[in-house]
Amino acid sequence: MPEAPTYDLRGLKCPLPVLKTRRRMADLKPGDELIVETSDPLAGIDIPHFCNEDGHHLLAQERLEGGHRFHIRKGETETETETG
């Protein structure tokens, strides 16, 4: 399996990391993976919440010097309400 692409969102402040991650995930197919790097301290709360709410799988969360790294796998559906 190819390595997941990295989406560098360092330097952006809330709510931009989540909004840009949501937009990027929308372009992926279910099962595709993405690594997101951010320097926003609130991303440690916001990105896991986004994954949970939108049905994505947070495979790993790592605290880095000056930020976070998230490894996300796109879920089968965007949200449960869309499935009916």
Short mmCIF file of N, CA, C and O in Angstrom, two decimals:
data_model
loop_
_atom_site.label_atom_id
_atom_site.label_comp_id
_atom_site.label_asym_id
_atom_site.label_seq_id
_atom_site.Cartn_x
_atom_site.Cartn_y
_atom_site.Cartn_z
N MET A 1 0.85 -1.18 0.00
CA MET A 1 0.00 0.00 0.00
C MET A 1 0.89 1.24 0.00
O MET A 1 1.81 1.33 0.79
N PRO A 2 0.61 2.21 -0.87
CA PRO A 2 1.42 3.43 -0.89
C PRO A 2 1.25 4.21 0.41
O PRO A 2 0.21 4.14 1.06
N GLU A 3 2.27 4.98 0.75
CA GLU A 3 2.21 5.79 1.96
C GLU A 3 1.17 6.89 1.78
O GLU A 3 0.99 7.43 0.70
N ALA A 4 0.48 7.21 2.88
CA ALA A 4 -0.55 8.24 2.84
C ALA A 4 0.09 9.60 2.58
O ALA A 4 1.14 9.91 3.13
N PRO A 5 -0.56 10.43 1.76
CA PRO A 5 -0.03 11.77 1.52
C PRO A 5 -0.15 12.62 2.78
O PRO A 5 -1.03 12.41 3.62
N THR A 6 0.76 13.59 2.91
CA THR A 6 0.74 14.49 4.06
C THR A 6 0.16 15.83 3.65
O THR A 6 0.54 16.40 2.63
N TYR A 7 -0.76 16.32 4.46
CA TYR A 7 -1.41 17.61 4.24
C TYR A 7 -0.89 18.54 5.32
O TYR A 7 -1.23 18.40 6.50
N ASP A 8 -0.07 19.49 4.94
CA ASP A 8 0.60 20.38 5.89
C ASP A 8 -0.27 21.60 6.15
O ASP A 8 -0.40 22.48 5.30
N LEU A 9 -0.85 21.65 7.35
CA LEU A 9 -1.69 22.78 7.73
C LEU A 9 -1.06 23.58 8.87
O LEU A 9 -1.75 24.33 9.55
N ARG A 10 0.24 23.42 9.05
CA ARG A 10 0.94 24.17 10.09
C ARG A 10 0.85 25.65 9.79
O ARG A 10 0.93 26.07 8.64
N GLY A 11 0.65 26.43 10.85
CA GLY A 11 0.54 27.88 10.71
C GLY A 11 -0.89 28.37 10.65
O GLY A 11 -1.14 29.56 10.80
N LEU A 12 -1.85 27.47 10.41
CA LEU A 12 -3.25 27.86 10.35
C LEU A 12 -3.88 27.74 11.73
O LEU A 12 -3.55 26.85 12.50
N LYS A 13 -4.79 28.64 12.03
CA LYS A 13 -5.49 28.65 13.32
C LYS A 13 -6.93 28.21 13.15
O LYS A 13 -7.51 28.31 12.07
N CYS A 14 -7.50 27.76 14.25
CA CYS A 14 -8.88 27.30 14.32
C CYS A 14 -9.80 28.37 13.72
O CYS A 14 -9.61 29.55 14.01
N PRO A 15 -10.73 27.99 12.87
CA PRO A 15 -11.19 26.65 12.51
C PRO A 15 -10.61 26.12 11.21
O PRO A 15 -11.05 25.10 10.71
N LEU A 16 -9.61 26.81 10.64
CA LEU A 16 -9.12 26.43 9.31
C LEU A 16 -8.58 25.00 9.19
O LEU A 16 -8.86 24.34 8.18
N PRO A 17 -7.82 24.47 10.17
CA PRO A 17 -7.35 23.09 9.99
C PRO A 17 -8.48 22.07 9.80
O PRO A 17 -8.39 21.21 8.93
N VAL A 18 -9.54 22.19 10.56
CA VAL A 18 -10.67 21.25 10.42
C VAL A 18 -11.40 21.50 9.10
O VAL A 18 -11.74 20.55 8.40
N LEU A 19 -11.63 22.75 8.76
CA LEU A 19 -12.35 23.04 7.52
C LEU A 19 -11.59 22.54 6.30
O LEU A 19 -12.17 21.94 5.38
N LYS A 20 -10.28 22.76 6.28
CA LYS A 20 -9.47 22.31 5.14
C LYS A 20 -9.35 20.78 5.12
O LYS A 20 -9.34 20.17 4.05
N THR A 21 -9.28 20.16 6.30
CA THR A 21 -9.22 18.70 6.35
C THR A 21 -10.54 18.12 5.84
O THR A 21 -10.53 17.16 5.06
N ARG A 22 -11.65 18.69 6.24
CA ARG A 22 -12.96 18.21 5.77
C ARG A 22 -13.05 18.30 4.24
O ARG A 22 -13.49 17.35 3.58
N ARG A 23 -12.60 19.41 3.69
CA ARG A 23 -12.66 19.60 2.23
C ARG A 23 -11.76 18.58 1.52
O ARG A 23 -12.13 17.99 0.52
N ARG A 24 -10.57 18.36 2.07
CA ARG A 24 -9.63 17.40 1.47
C ARG A 24 -10.17 15.97 1.55
O ARG A 24 -10.06 15.20 0.61
N MET A 25 -10.76 15.61 2.69
CA MET A 25 -11.32 14.27 2.86
C MET A 25 -12.48 14.02 1.89
O MET A 25 -12.68 12.90 1.44
N ALA A 26 -13.22 15.06 1.57
CA ALA A 26 -14.35 14.92 0.65
C ALA A 26 -13.89 14.47 -0.73
O ALA A 26 -14.65 13.83 -1.46
N ASP A 27 -12.65 14.78 -1.09
CA ASP A 27 -12.12 14.40 -2.40
C ASP A 27 -11.56 12.98 -2.44
O ASP A 27 -11.19 12.50 -3.51
N LEU A 28 -11.48 12.32 -1.27
CA LEU A 28 -10.91 10.98 -1.20
C LEU A 28 -11.99 9.92 -1.32
O LEU A 28 -13.17 10.17 -1.07
N LYS A 29 -11.57 8.70 -1.69
CA LYS A 29 -12.48 7.55 -1.73
C LYS A 29 -12.48 6.88 -0.36
O LYS A 29 -11.48 6.95 0.37
N PRO A 30 -13.58 6.20 0.00
CA PRO A 30 -13.58 5.46 1.26
C PRO A 30 -12.39 4.52 1.34
O PRO A 30 -12.05 3.85 0.37
N GLY A 31 -11.74 4.52 2.49
CA GLY A 31 -10.55 3.68 2.69
C GLY A 31 -9.24 4.39 2.41
O GLY A 31 -8.19 3.94 2.84
N ASP A 32 -9.30 5.51 1.68
CA ASP A 32 -8.07 6.29 1.45
C ASP A 32 -7.60 6.90 2.77
O ASP A 32 -8.40 7.16 3.67
N GLU A 33 -6.30 7.13 2.86
CA GLU A 33 -5.72 7.67 4.08
C GLU A 33 -5.04 9.01 3.81
O GLU A 33 -4.59 9.28 2.70
N LEU A 34 -4.97 9.81 4.86
CA LEU A 34 -4.37 11.13 4.79
C LEU A 34 -3.68 11.41 6.12
O LEU A 34 -4.21 11.08 7.18
N ILE A 35 -2.50 11.99 6.05
CA ILE A 35 -1.79 12.44 7.24
C ILE A 35 -1.90 13.96 7.28
O ILE A 35 -1.60 14.64 6.30
N VAL A 36 -2.38 14.48 8.40
CA VAL A 36 -2.57 15.92 8.57
C VAL A 36 -1.60 16.40 9.65
O VAL A 36 -1.55 15.82 10.74
N GLU A 37 -0.85 17.44 9.33
CA GLU A 37 0.04 18.06 10.32
C GLU A 37 -0.45 19.48 10.57
O GLU A 37 -0.75 20.22 9.63
N THR A 38 -0.53 19.84 11.85
CA THR A 38 -1.03 21.17 12.21
C THR A 38 -0.29 21.69 13.42
O THR A 38 0.20 20.91 14.24
N SER A 39 -0.21 23.00 13.54
CA SER A 39 0.42 23.63 14.69
C SER A 39 -0.63 24.24 15.63
O SER A 39 -0.27 24.73 16.70
N ASP A 40 -1.88 24.20 15.26
CA ASP A 40 -2.96 24.76 16.08
C ASP A 40 -3.18 23.89 17.32
O ASP A 40 -3.48 22.71 17.18
N PRO A 41 -3.03 24.44 18.52
CA PRO A 41 -3.20 23.62 19.72
C PRO A 41 -4.59 23.01 19.85
O PRO A 41 -4.75 21.94 20.42
N LEU A 42 -5.61 23.67 19.31
CA LEU A 42 -6.97 23.15 19.40
C LEU A 42 -7.22 21.97 18.46
O LEU A 42 -8.21 21.26 18.61
N ALA A 43 -6.33 21.74 17.52
CA ALA A 43 -6.50 20.62 16.60
C ALA A 43 -6.49 19.28 17.33
O ALA A 43 -7.11 18.32 16.89
N GLY A 44 -5.81 19.22 18.48
CA GLY A 44 -5.79 17.99 19.27
C GLY A 44 -7.17 17.58 19.75
O GLY A 44 -7.41 16.41 20.04
N ILE A 45 -8.08 18.53 19.80
CA ILE A 45 -9.48 18.26 20.15
C ILE A 45 -10.34 18.23 18.89
O ILE A 45 -11.17 17.34 18.71
N ASP A 46 -10.12 19.21 18.01
CA ASP A 46 -11.00 19.39 16.85
C ASP A 46 -10.92 18.28 15.82
O ASP A 46 -11.94 17.83 15.30
N ILE A 47 -9.72 17.82 15.49
CA ILE A 47 -9.58 16.79 14.44
C ILE A 47 -10.18 15.46 14.89
O ILE A 47 -10.94 14.85 14.12
N PRO A 48 -9.89 14.96 16.11
CA PRO A 48 -10.56 13.72 16.53
C PRO A 48 -12.09 13.85 16.55
O PRO A 48 -12.81 12.93 16.15
N HIS A 49 -12.59 15.01 16.98
CA HIS A 49 -14.04 15.22 16.99
C HIS A 49 -14.59 15.20 15.57
O HIS A 49 -15.62 14.58 15.30
N PHE A 50 -13.91 15.87 14.65
CA PHE A 50 -14.32 15.87 13.25
C PHE A 50 -14.38 14.44 12.70
O PHE A 50 -15.36 14.05 12.05
N CYS A 51 -13.35 13.63 12.98
CA CYS A 51 -13.33 12.25 12.50
C CYS A 51 -14.52 11.47 13.04
O CYS A 51 -15.19 10.74 12.29
N ASN A 52 -14.78 11.62 14.32
CA ASN A 52 -15.90 10.92 14.94
C ASN A 52 -17.23 11.36 14.35
O ASN A 52 -18.08 10.51 14.03
N GLU A 53 -17.42 12.63 14.17
CA GLU A 53 -18.68 13.16 13.65
C GLU A 53 -18.91 12.81 12.18
O GLU A 53 -20.05 12.57 11.77
N ASP A 54 -17.84 12.77 11.39
CA ASP A 54 -17.98 12.52 9.95
C ASP A 54 -17.77 11.07 9.56
O ASP A 54 -17.80 10.74 8.38
N GLY A 55 -17.51 10.19 10.53
CA GLY A 55 -17.41 8.76 10.25
C GLY A 55 -16.06 8.32 9.72
O GLY A 55 -15.96 7.26 9.09
N HIS A 56 -15.01 9.09 9.96
CA HIS A 56 -13.67 8.71 9.54
C HIS A 56 -12.97 8.00 10.70
O HIS A 56 -13.38 8.09 11.85
N HIS A 57 -11.89 7.30 10.39
CA HIS A 57 -11.15 6.54 11.40
C HIS A 57 -9.84 7.25 11.70
O HIS A 57 -9.01 7.41 10.80
N LEU A 58 -9.66 7.66 12.94
CA LEU A 58 -8.40 8.26 13.36
C LEU A 58 -7.46 7.12 13.73
O LEU A 58 -7.60 6.49 14.77
N LEU A 59 -6.53 6.80 12.83
CA LEU A 59 -5.64 5.66 13.01
C LEU A 59 -4.53 5.95 14.00
O LEU A 59 -4.08 5.05 14.72
N ALA A 60 -4.07 7.20 14.02
CA ALA A 60 -2.99 7.58 14.94
C ALA A 60 -3.04 9.08 15.16
O ALA A 60 -3.43 9.85 14.28
N GLN A 61 -2.67 9.46 16.38
CA GLN A 61 -2.55 10.87 16.74
C GLN A 61 -1.25 11.02 17.48
O GLN A 61 -0.99 10.29 18.44
N GLU A 62 -0.41 11.93 17.01
CA GLU A 62 0.92 12.10 17.59
C GLU A 62 1.15 13.56 17.91
O GLU A 62 0.88 14.43 17.09
N ARG A 63 1.64 13.81 19.10
CA ARG A 63 2.01 15.17 19.47
C ARG A 63 3.44 15.41 19.03
O ARG A 63 4.33 14.63 19.34
N LEU A 64 3.63 16.47 18.26
CA LEU A 64 4.95 16.85 17.77
C LEU A 64 5.39 18.13 18.47
O LEU A 64 4.57 18.84 19.05
N GLU A 65 6.66 18.43 18.38
CA GLU A 65 7.12 19.71 18.89
C GLU A 65 6.46 20.80 18.06
O GLU A 65 6.65 20.90 16.85
N GLY A 66 5.62 21.58 18.72
CA GLY A 66 4.94 22.67 18.03
C GLY A 66 3.69 22.26 17.28
O GLY A 66 3.21 23.02 16.46
N GLY A 67 3.15 21.07 17.54
CA GLY A 67 1.93 20.71 16.83
C GLY A 67 1.50 19.27 17.01
O GLY A 67 1.85 18.61 17.98
N HIS A 68 0.71 18.82 16.03
CA HIS A 68 0.14 17.47 16.04
C HIS A 68 0.25 16.86 14.65
O HIS A 68 0.27 17.57 13.65
N ARG A 69 0.21 15.53 14.62
CA ARG A 69 0.10 14.78 13.37
C ARG A 69 -1.04 13.78 13.55
O ARG A 69 -1.10 13.07 14.55
N PHE A 70 -1.92 13.72 12.56
CA PHE A 70 -3.07 12.83 12.59
C PHE A 70 -3.04 11.95 11.34
O PHE A 70 -2.86 12.45 10.24
N HIS A 71 -3.25 10.65 11.53
CA HIS A 71 -3.35 9.71 10.41
C HIS A 71 -4.81 9.29 10.35
O HIS A 71 -5.32 8.65 11.28
N ILE A 72 -5.47 9.66 9.27
CA ILE A 72 -6.92 9.48 9.13
C ILE A 72 -7.22 8.57 7.94
O ILE A 72 -6.63 8.72 6.87
N ARG A 73 -8.17 7.65 8.14
CA ARG A 73 -8.68 6.83 7.03
C ARG A 73 -10.12 7.26 6.78
O ARG A 73 -10.94 7.31 7.71
N LYS A 74 -10.44 7.54 5.53
CA LYS A 74 -11.79 7.97 5.19
C LYS A 74 -12.76 6.83 5.44
O LYS A 74 -12.54 5.70 5.04
N GLY A 75 -13.88 7.18 6.09
CA GLY A 75 -14.93 6.21 6.37
C GLY A 75 -15.79 5.94 5.14
O GLY A 75 -15.63 6.57 4.10
N GLU A 76 -16.72 5.01 5.33
CA GLU A 76 -17.60 4.62 4.23
C GLU A 76 -18.63 5.69 3.89
O GLU A 76 -19.05 5.83 2.77
N THR A 77 -19.05 6.45 4.92
CA THR A 77 -20.06 7.50 4.70
C THR A 77 -19.56 8.78 5.34
O THR A 77 -18.78 8.75 6.29
N GLU A 78 -20.05 9.90 4.86
CA GLU A 78 -19.66 11.19 5.41
C GLU A 78 -20.25 11.38 6.80
O GLU A 78 -19.59 11.76 7.72
N THR A 79 -21.56 11.16 6.93
CA THR A 79 -22.22 11.25 8.23
C THR A 79 -23.34 10.23 8.26
O THR A 79 -23.85 9.80 7.23
N GLU A 80 -23.75 9.86 9.43
CA GLU A 80 -24.82 8.88 9.57
C GLU A 80 -26.14 9.43 9.04
O GLU A 80 -26.97 8.69 8.54
N THR A 81 -26.36 10.73 9.13
CA THR A 81 -27.63 11.30 8.68
C THR A 81 -27.79 11.20 7.17
O THR A 81 -28.90 11.17 6.67
N GLU A 82 -26.70 11.12 6.44
CA GLU A 82 -26.80 11.01 4.98
C GLU A 82 -27.26 9.63 4.54
O GLU A 82 -27.76 9.46 3.44
N THR A 83 -27.10 8.61 5.40
CA THR A 83 -27.47 7.26 5.01
C THR A 83 -28.94 6.99 5.27
O THR A 83 -29.43 5.94 4.89
N GLY A 84 -29.62 7.91 5.91
CA GLY A 84 -31.02 7.79 5.95
C GLY A 84 -31.74 7.46 7.14
O GLY A 84 -32.81 7.13 7.22
#
